[in-house]
XYZ file of C-alpha atoms in Angstrom:
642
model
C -26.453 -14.167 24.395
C -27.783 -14.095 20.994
C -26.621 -16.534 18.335
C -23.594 -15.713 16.365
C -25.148 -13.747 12.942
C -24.969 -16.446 9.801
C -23.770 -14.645 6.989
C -24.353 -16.146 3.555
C -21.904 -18.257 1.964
C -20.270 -17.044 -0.867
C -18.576 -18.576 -3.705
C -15.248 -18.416 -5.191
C -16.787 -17.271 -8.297
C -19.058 -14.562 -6.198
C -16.239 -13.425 -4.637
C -14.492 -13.030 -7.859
C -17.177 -11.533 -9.955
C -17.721 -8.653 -6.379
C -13.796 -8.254 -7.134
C -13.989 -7.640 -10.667
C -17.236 -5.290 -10.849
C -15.537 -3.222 -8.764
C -12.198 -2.478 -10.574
C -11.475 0.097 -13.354
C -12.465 -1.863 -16.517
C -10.605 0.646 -18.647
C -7.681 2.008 -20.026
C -8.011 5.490 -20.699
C -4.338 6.997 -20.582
C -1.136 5.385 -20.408
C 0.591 3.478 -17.960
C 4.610 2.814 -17.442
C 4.334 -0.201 -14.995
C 1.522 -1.330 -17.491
C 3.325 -1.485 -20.278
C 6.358 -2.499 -18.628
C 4.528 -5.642 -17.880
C 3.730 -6.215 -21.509
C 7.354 -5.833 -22.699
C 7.050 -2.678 -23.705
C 9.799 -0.451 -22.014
C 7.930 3.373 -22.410
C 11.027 5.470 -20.919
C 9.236 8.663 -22.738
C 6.320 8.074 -19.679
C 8.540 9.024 -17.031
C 11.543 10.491 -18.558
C 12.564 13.487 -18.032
C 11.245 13.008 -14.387
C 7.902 15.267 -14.382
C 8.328 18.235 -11.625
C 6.507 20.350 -9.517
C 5.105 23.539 -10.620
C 7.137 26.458 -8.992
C 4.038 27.729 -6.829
C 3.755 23.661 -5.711
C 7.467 23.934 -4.780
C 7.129 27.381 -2.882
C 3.553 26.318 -0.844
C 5.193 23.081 -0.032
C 8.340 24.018 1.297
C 6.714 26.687 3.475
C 4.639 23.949 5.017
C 7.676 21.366 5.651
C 9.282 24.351 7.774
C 6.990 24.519 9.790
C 5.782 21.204 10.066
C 9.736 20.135 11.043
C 9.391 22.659 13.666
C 6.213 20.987 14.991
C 7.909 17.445 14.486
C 10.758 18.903 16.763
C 8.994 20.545 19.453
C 5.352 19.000 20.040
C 5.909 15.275 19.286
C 7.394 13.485 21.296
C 7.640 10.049 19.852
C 8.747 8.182 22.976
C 5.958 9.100 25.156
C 3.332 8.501 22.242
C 5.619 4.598 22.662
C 5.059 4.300 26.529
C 1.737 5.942 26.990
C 0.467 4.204 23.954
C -1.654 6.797 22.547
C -1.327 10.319 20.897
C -1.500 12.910 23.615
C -5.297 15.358 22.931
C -2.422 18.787 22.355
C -0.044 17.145 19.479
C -3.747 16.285 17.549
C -4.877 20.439 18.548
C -1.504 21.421 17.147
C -1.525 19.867 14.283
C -5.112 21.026 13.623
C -3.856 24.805 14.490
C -0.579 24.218 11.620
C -2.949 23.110 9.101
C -2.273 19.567 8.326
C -5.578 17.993 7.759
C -6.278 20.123 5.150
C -2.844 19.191 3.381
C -4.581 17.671 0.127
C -7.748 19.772 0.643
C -8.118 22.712 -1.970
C -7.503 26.180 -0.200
C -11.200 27.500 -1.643
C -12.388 24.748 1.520
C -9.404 25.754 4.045
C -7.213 23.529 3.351
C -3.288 24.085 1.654
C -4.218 22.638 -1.582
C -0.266 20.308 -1.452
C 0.201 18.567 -4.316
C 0.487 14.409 -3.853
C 4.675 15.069 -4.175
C 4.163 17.431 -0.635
C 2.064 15.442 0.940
C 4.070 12.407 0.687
C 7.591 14.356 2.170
C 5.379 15.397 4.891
C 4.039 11.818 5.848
C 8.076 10.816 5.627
C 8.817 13.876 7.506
C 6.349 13.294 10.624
C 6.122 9.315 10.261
C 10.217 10.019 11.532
C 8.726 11.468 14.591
C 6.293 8.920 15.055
C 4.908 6.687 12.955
C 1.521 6.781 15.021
C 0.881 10.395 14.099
C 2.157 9.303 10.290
C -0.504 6.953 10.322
C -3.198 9.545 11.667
C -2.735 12.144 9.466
C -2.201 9.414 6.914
C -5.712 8.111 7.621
C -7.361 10.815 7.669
C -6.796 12.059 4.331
C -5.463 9.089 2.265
C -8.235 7.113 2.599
C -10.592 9.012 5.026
C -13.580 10.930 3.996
C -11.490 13.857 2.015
C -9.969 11.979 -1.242
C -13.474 10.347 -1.747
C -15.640 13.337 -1.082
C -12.711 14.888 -3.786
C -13.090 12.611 -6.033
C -17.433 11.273 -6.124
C -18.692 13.733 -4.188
C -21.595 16.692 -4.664
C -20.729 19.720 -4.743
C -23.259 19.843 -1.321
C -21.167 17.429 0.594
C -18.004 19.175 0.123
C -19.080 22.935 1.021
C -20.465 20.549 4.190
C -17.563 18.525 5.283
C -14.206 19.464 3.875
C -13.954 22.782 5.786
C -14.591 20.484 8.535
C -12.390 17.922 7.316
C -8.969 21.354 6.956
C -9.674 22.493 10.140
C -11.141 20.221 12.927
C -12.543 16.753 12.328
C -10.707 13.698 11.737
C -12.116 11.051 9.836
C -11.847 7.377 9.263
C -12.330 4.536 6.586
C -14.378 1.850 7.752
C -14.743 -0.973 5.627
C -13.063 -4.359 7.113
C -15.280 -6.548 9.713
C -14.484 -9.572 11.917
C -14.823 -11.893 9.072
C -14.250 -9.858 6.336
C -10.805 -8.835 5.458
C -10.098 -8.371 1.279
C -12.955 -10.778 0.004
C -15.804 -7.485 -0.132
C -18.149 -10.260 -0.905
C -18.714 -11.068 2.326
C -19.533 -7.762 3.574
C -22.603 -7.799 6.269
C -22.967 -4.481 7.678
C -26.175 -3.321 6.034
C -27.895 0.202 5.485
C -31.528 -0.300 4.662
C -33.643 1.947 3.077
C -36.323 4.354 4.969
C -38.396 7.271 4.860
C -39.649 6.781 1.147
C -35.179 6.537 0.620
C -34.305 9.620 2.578
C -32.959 8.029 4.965
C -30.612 4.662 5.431
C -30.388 2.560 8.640
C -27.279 1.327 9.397
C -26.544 -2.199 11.209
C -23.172 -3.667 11.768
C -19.315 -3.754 13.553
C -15.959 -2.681 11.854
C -12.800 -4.194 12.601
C -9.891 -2.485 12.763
C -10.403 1.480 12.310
C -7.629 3.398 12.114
C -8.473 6.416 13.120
C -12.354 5.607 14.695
C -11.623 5.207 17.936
C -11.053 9.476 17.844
C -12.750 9.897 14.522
C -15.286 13.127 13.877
C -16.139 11.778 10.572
C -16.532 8.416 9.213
C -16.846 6.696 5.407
C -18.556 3.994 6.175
C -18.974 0.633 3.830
C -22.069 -1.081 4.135
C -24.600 -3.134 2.695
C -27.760 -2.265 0.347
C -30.415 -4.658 0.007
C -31.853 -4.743 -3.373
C -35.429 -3.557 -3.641
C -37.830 -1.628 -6.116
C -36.335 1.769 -6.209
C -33.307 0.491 -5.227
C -30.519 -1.045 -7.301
C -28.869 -2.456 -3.762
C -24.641 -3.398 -3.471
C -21.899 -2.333 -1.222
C -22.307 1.812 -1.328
C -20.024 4.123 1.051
C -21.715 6.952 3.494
C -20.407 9.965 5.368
C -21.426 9.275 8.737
C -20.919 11.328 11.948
C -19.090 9.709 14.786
C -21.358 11.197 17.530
C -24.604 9.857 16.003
C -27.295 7.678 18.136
C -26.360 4.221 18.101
C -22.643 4.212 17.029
C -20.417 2.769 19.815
C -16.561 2.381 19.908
C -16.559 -1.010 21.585
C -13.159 -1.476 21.788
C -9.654 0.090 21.707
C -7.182 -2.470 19.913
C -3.620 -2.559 21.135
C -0.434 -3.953 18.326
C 2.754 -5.240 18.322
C 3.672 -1.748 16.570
C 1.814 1.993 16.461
C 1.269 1.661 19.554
C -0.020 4.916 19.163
C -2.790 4.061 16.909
C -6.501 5.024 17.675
C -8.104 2.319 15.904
C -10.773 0.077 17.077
C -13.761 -1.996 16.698
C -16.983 0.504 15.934
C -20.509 -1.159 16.297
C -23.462 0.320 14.580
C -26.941 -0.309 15.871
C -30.273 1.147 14.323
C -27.685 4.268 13.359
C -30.481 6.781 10.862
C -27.819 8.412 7.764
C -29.457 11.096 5.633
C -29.684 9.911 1.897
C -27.623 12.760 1.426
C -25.123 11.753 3.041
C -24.132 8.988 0.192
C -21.234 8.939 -2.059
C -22.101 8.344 -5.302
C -25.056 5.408 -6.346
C -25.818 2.747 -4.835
C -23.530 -0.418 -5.644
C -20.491 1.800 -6.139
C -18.861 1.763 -2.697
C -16.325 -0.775 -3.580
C -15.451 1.263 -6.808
C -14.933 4.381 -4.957
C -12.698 2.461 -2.362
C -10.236 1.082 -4.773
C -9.940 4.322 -6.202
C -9.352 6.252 -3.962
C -6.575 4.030 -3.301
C -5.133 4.226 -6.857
C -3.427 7.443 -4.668
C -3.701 6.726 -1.233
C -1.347 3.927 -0.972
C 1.354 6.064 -2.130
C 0.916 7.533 1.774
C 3.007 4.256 2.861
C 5.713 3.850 0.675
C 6.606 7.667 1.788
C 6.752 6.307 5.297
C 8.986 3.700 4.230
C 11.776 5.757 2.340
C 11.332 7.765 5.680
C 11.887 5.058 8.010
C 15.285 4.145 5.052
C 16.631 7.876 5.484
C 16.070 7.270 9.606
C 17.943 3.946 8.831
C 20.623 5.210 6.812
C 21.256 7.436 9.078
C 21.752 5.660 12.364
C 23.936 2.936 10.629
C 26.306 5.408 8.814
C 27.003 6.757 12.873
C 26.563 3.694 14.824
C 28.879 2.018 12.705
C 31.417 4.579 11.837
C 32.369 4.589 15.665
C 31.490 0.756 16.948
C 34.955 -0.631 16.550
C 35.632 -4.326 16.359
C 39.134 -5.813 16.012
C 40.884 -2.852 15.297
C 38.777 -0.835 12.754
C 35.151 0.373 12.355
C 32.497 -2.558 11.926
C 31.497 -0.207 8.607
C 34.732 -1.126 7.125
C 34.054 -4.729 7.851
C 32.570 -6.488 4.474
C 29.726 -8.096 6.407
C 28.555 -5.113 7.548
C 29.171 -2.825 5.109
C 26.998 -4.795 2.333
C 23.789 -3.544 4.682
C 25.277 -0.539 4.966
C 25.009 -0.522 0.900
C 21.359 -2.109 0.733
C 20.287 0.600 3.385
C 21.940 3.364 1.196
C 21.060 1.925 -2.204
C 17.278 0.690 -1.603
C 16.659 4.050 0.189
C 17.621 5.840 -2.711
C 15.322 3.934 -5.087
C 12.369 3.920 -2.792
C 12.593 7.738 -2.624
C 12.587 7.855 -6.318
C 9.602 5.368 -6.534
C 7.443 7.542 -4.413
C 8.520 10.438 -5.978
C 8.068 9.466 -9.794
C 4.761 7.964 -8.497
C 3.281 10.930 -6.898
C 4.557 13.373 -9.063
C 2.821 11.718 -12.161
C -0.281 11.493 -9.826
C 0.152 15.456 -9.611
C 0.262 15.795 -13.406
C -2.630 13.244 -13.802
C -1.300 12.209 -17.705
C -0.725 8.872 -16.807
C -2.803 6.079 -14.993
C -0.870 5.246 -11.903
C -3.098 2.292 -10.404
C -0.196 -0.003 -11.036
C 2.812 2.407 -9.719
C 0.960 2.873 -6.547
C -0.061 -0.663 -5.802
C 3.917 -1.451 -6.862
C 5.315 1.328 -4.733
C 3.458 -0.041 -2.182
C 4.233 -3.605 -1.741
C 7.882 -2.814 -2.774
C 8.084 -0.057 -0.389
C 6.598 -2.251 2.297
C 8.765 -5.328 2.096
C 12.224 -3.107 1.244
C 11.584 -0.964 4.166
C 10.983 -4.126 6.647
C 15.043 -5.431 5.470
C 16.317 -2.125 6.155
C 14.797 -1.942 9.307
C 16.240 -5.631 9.883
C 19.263 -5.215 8.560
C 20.190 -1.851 10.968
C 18.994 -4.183 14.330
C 21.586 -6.469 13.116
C 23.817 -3.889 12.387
C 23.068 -2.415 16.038
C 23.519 -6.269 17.430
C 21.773 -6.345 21.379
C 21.664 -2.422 21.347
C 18.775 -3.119 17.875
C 17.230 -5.445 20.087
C 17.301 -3.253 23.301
C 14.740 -0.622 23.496
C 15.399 3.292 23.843
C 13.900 3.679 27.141
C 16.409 0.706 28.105
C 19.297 2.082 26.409
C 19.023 5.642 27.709
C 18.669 3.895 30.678
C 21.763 2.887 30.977
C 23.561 6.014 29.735
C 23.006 5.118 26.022
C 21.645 7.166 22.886
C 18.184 6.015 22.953
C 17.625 4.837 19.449
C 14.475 3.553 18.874
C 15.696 0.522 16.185
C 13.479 -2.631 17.915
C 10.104 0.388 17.746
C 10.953 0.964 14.103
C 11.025 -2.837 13.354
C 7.648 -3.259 15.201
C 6.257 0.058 14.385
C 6.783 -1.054 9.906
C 5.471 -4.960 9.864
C 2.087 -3.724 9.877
C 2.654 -1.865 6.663
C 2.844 -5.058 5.015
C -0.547 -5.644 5.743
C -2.049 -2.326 5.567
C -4.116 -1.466 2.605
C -3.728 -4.538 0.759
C -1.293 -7.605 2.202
C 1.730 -8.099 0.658
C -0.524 -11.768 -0.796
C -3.159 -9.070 -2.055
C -1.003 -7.241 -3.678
C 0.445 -9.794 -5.763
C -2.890 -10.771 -6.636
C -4.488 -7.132 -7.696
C -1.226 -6.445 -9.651
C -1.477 -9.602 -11.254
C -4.664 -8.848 -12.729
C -3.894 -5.673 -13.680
C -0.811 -6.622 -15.498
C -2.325 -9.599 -17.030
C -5.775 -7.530 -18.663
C -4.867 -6.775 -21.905
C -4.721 -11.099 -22.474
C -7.733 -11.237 -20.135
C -9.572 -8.904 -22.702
C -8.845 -9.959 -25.710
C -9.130 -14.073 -24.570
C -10.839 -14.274 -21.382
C -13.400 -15.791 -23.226
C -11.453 -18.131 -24.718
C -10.947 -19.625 -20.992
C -13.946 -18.799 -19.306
C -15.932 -22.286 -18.861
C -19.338 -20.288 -18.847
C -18.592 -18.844 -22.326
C -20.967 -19.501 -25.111
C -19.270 -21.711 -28.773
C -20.009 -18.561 -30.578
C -18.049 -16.730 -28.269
C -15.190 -18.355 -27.967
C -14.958 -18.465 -31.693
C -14.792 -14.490 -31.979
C -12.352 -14.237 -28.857
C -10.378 -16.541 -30.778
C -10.524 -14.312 -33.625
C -9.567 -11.107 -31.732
C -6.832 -12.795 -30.126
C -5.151 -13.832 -32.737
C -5.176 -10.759 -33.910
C -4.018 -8.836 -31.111
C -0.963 -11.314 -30.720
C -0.072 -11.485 -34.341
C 1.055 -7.760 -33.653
C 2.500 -8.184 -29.315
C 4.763 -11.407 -30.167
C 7.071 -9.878 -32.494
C 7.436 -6.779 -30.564
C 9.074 -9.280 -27.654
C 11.420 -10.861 -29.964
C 13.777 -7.234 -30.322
C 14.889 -3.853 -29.346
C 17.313 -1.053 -27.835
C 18.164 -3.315 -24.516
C 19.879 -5.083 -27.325
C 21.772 -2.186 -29.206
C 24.741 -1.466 -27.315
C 24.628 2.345 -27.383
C 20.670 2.775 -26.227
C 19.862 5.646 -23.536
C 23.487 6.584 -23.540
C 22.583 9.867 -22.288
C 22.391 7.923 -19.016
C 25.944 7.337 -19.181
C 27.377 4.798 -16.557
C 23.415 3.608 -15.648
C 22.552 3.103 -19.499
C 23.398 -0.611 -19.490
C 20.797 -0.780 -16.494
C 18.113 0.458 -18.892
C 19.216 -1.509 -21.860
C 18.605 -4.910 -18.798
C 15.116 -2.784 -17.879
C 14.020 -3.408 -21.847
C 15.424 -6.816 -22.395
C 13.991 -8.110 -18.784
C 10.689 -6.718 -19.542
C 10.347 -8.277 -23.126
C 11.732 -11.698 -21.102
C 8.711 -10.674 -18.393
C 5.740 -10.672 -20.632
C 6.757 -13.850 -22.948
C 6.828 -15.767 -19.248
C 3.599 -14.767 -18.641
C 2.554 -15.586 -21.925
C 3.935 -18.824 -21.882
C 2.141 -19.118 -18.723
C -1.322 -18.283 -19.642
C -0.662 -20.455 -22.667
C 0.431 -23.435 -20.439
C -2.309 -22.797 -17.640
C -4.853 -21.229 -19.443
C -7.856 -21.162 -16.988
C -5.693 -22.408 -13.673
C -3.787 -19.277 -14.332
C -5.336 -17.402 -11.416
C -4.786 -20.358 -9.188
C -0.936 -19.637 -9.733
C -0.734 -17.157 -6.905
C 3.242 -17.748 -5.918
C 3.957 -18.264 -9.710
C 2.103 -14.555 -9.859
C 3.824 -13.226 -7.211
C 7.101 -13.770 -8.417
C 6.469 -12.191 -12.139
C 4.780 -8.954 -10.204
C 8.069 -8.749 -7.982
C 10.395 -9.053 -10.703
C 8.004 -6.023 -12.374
C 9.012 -4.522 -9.184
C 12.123 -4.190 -9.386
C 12.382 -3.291 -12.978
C 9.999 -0.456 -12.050
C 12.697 0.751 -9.363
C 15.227 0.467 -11.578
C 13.307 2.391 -13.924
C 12.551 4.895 -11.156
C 16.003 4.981 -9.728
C 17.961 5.632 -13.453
C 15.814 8.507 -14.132
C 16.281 10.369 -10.509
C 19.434 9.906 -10.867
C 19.331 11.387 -14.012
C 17.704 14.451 -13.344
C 19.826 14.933 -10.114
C 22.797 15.131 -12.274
C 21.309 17.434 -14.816
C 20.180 19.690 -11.993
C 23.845 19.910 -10.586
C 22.548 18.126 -7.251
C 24.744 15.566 -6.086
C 24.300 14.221 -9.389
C 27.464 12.144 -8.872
C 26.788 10.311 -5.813
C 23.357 9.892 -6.911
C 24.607 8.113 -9.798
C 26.517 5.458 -7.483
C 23.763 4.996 -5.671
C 21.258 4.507 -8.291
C 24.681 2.118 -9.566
C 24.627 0.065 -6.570
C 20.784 -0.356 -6.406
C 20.335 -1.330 -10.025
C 23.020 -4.146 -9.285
C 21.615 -5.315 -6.116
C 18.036 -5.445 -7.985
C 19.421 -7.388 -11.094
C 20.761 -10.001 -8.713
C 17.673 -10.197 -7.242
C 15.628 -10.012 -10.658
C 17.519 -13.026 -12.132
C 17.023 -15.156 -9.231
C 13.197 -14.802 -9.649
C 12.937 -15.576 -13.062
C 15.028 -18.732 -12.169
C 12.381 -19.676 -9.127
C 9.726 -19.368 -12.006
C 9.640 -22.315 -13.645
C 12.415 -24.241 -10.595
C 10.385 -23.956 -7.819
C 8.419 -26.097 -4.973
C 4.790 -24.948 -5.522
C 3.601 -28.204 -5.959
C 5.223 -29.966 -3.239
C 4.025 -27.391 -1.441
C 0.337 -27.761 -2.216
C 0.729 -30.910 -1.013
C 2.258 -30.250 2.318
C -0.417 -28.005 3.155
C -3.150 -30.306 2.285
C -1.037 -32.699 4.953
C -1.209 -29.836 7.329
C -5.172 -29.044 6.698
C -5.513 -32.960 7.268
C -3.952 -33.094 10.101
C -1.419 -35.922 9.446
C 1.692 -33.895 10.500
C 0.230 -33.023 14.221
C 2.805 -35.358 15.510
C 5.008 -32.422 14.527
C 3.388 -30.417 16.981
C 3.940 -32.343 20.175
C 6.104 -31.395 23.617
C 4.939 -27.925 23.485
C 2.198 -25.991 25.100
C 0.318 -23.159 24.146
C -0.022 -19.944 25.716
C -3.284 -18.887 23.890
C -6.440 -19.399 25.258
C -9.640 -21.437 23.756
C -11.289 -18.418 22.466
C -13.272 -18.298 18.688
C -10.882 -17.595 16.242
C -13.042 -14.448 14.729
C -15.379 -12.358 17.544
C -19.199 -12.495 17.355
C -20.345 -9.725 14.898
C -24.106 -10.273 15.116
C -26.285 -6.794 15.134
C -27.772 -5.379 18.305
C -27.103 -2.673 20.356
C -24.016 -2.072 22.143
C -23.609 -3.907 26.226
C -20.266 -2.140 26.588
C -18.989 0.708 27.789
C -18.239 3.519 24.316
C -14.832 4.128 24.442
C -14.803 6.797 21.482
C -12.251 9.660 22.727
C -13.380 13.173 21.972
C -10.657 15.354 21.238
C -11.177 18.875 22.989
């Protein structure tokens, strides 16, 4: 066996700078959650809620029909859960209704939905499965479509997205064995040949949704600089079936069990120059946005699996009776009865407002989407939770057991399993914090980042210390006052005003913590990351309560159960201020730095006493697989689908 490859080390700094060359440096329109985060609450951004364009409406609701009728008839979730895979006909039929092509323009064959459609019809089929949910979700969220729509030639979209409507599925292929979100560390290469015409690729992917039945793959890999060639992390189209591309592996989860993602190796494999998206150097670029909209694809799933949830706990529990009376009417149920009810409403509304200012594209939603989708994530996982305890042994117990026995077969313990992963998907919930963080934190970063970068020059720090004076010689005020203080602000919201007037206040209180912070920490800021995480949750929820006010809103103005949405968005805007205040308490009251020093206990090894009269059911195995290049010794395991 050949040695295990040696990839270079790589700094913290390295890692940072890859990190930071590859995000959006600017600002060009306006953000809500961005200015939300600098204390500035910019209602007029997202109120009145933006809506679809009557021809969107029409084209989407003509394609929900008929995708429920699919979801109905041709998936059948519980086999997808035993046999662990989707069967070849449910991929054919969903090839024959159309949907991949659901975010690919009509002039290419596809049905042209709009971000808002799209979304309802990831909820819509991620009830029926999640595993087809995450296919479909795949494929076009952050498969080769968006980036081909967004960076690519006009030659490789009249070549693949026809393709891409009609019959391929495609795959994003970007993490490796020891590279998760630190890019840096990248090793799959793609070297230059033929005079540049033509790249060799060497390398294995971790972890492809999608690749182990993929047609089409966008593949991230590494550039060696040379003359001619500027070199960095660049993304390809690459097809599946090409000479030297093996599928060495099938992976198998606690959830999705019907996932087709594996571990891809890619030996000697000859990509036309062509075939590149964009210039050299700009693969991570063109990954993170793409994202900016793809990550709204999960928080859809999530209100889906909250609407599922809601619905199973309003009937379970309006017919379990326990001494005397329906557990519903019991208080310690019925307070996760009103979390289900209340956080579905407001996740719904998040993905909503998001995608539907994606649609209009007046407003930079990098922020929304990131926020959607760690809030979506870790909401949706306490719903889930919440109806297994509501379900007691039967939310433990799975369907096949329970219809077993002569009991509905609801699927609660699958749903559980089947949503933990989307807390790591696309970002970790840790990652999130982090990318958020630095988001909401750039307009200090560019105006003093100099001030407490140890690299920068005297001179340097002299005129950073000019412009940032400046610039908060006009912010500070601004957080001192305004309507969250004037008792009769957004009154046209009626009874969910005084939730807005808390939105403004708690948003001024947001950005002089983080202020204070940056002031106190200066350059250890970054190394803050709970401190972090807590002021990008509380942004959270002020977004939601943002998002959940102005659905309710235009629910009532539209005559549609305007009153009930009212409670609901009520109920949620309580639950989130409760939540809200305890964060800002567990800012500055907290056990970070006991904690730091537990860990560095751990790391040391002085608590292993801790760890005695147990055994271990693992085996002695490396911690991360061999990734070295070669050519494939297994069997390829890539499934062709008829």
């Amino acid at each position: 066996m050949s040695a295990p490859t040696q990839r270079p080390k790589v700094t913290e700094r390295e890692a940072r700078q890859t990190a930071e060359a590859a995000r959006e440096q600017d600002w060009h329109k306006p953000s809500f959650a961005k200015e939300l985060f600098l204390g500035r609450f910019r209602l007029d951004l997202i109120h009145p809620h933006p809506l679809p364009a009557d021809e969107d409406v029409r084209r989407g609701e003509a394609f929900l029909a008929t995708l429920r009728t699919f979801c109905e008839n041709r998936i059948d979730g519980a086999r997808i859960e035993r046999e662990a895979r989707i069967p070849d006909e449910t991929i054919t039929g969903l090839k024959e209704i159309g949907a991949l092509g659901m975010k690919i323009d009509p002039a290419y064959g596809g049905l042209g939905l709009t971000q808002l459609y799209y979304n309802r019809a990831l909820a819509l089929v991620g009830s029926a499965s999640p595993a087809v949910g995450a296919l479909l979700s795949a494929h076009q969220s952050i498969g080769v479509p968006q980036p081909l729509k967004l960076f690519g030639t006009q030659e490789q979209k009249d070549a693949f997205l026809p393709r891409l409507a009609r019959t391929d599925l495609s795959a994003f292929l970007l993490t490796e064995p020891d590279v998760g979100s630190d890019p840096a560390r990248l090793a799959t290469t793609a070297v230059p040949e033929d005079g540049g015409d033509t790249y060799v690729l060497d390398g294995v992917k971790l972890w492809t949704t999608n690749g182990v039945v993929a047609d089409l793959l966008v593949v991230m890999a590494r550039v060696p600089a040379s003359e001619g060639h500027r070199g960095g992390i660049t993304a390809f189209v690459v097809e599946a079936d090409s000479p030297g591309i093996t599928v060495e592996h099938r992976n198998a989860f606690m959830g999705l069990r019907g996932l087709e993602n594996g571990v891809t190796r890619f030996h000697r494999v000859r990509v036309p120059a062509g075939n590149r998206i964009g210039p050299e150097g700009s693969g991570l670029k063109i990954a993170l946005t793409t994202l900016n909209t793809g990550r709204l694809s999960l928080p859809a799933a999530c209100a889906g699996a909250g609407k599922w949830c809601l619905k199973i706990a309003r009937e379970w529990s309006g017919v379990r009776e326990q001494w005397g009376r329906p557990v519903a009417r019991h208080e310690a149920v019925g307070t996760k009865i009103s979390f289900i009810a209340a956080t579905t409403f407001a996740l719904e509304a998040v993905v909503d407002l998001a995608s539907q200012l994606a649609d209009e594209d007046r407003n930079d939603i990098r922020i929304e989407a990131a926020l959607a989708k760690l809030y979506g994530s870790e909401m949706a996982w306490l719903i889930a939770d919440e109806l297994v305890q509501i379900r007691g042994g039967r939310g433990y117990e799975t369907a096949d057991s329970l219809a077993a026995r002569g009991e509905r077969a609801v699927p609660a313990e699958q749903l559980l399993r089947d949503l933990r992963i989307n807390r790591i998907f696309e970002g970790s919930t840790e990652i999130m914090h982090l990318l958020i963080a630095r988001e909401a934190v750039d307009a200090h970063l560019s105006v003093a980042g100099d001030l407490i970068d140890p690299d920068t020059s005297l001179a340097d720090k002299a005129r950073a210390g000019a412009r940032a004076g400046g610039f908060y010689a006009r912010w500070l005020p601004g957080l001192v006052a305004g309507p969250g203080q004037l008792p009769g602000a957004y009154g046209e919201f009626g009874d969910l005003a005084g939730h807005l007037r808390y939105v403004e206040r708690t948003s001024r209180k947001l950005a002089r913590s983080t202020f204070y912070a940056m002031s106190r920490w200066q350059g250890r800021m970054e190394l803050k990351q709970a401190f972090l995480g807590r002021i990008v949750d509380i942004g959270a929820e002020l977004f939601a309560m943002s998002a959940a006010c102005v659905r309710a809103e235009l629910l009532r103005t539209t005559g549609d159960h305007g009153r009930e949405a009212h409670e609901l968005a009520d109920a949620f805007c309580r639950q989130a201020r409760l939540r809200t205040e305890e964060l800002f308490g567990r800012l500055w009251s907290n056990t970070d730095d006991l904690d730091r020093r537990i860990v560095d206990g751990v790391l040391d090894g002085r608590y292993t006493w801790l760890e005695a009269g147990i055994v271990d059911p693992g085996d002695d195995g490396p911690w991360i697989a061999d990734a070295t290049p070669g050519p494939a010794t297994g069997e390829d395991v890539h499934r062709r689908i008829p």
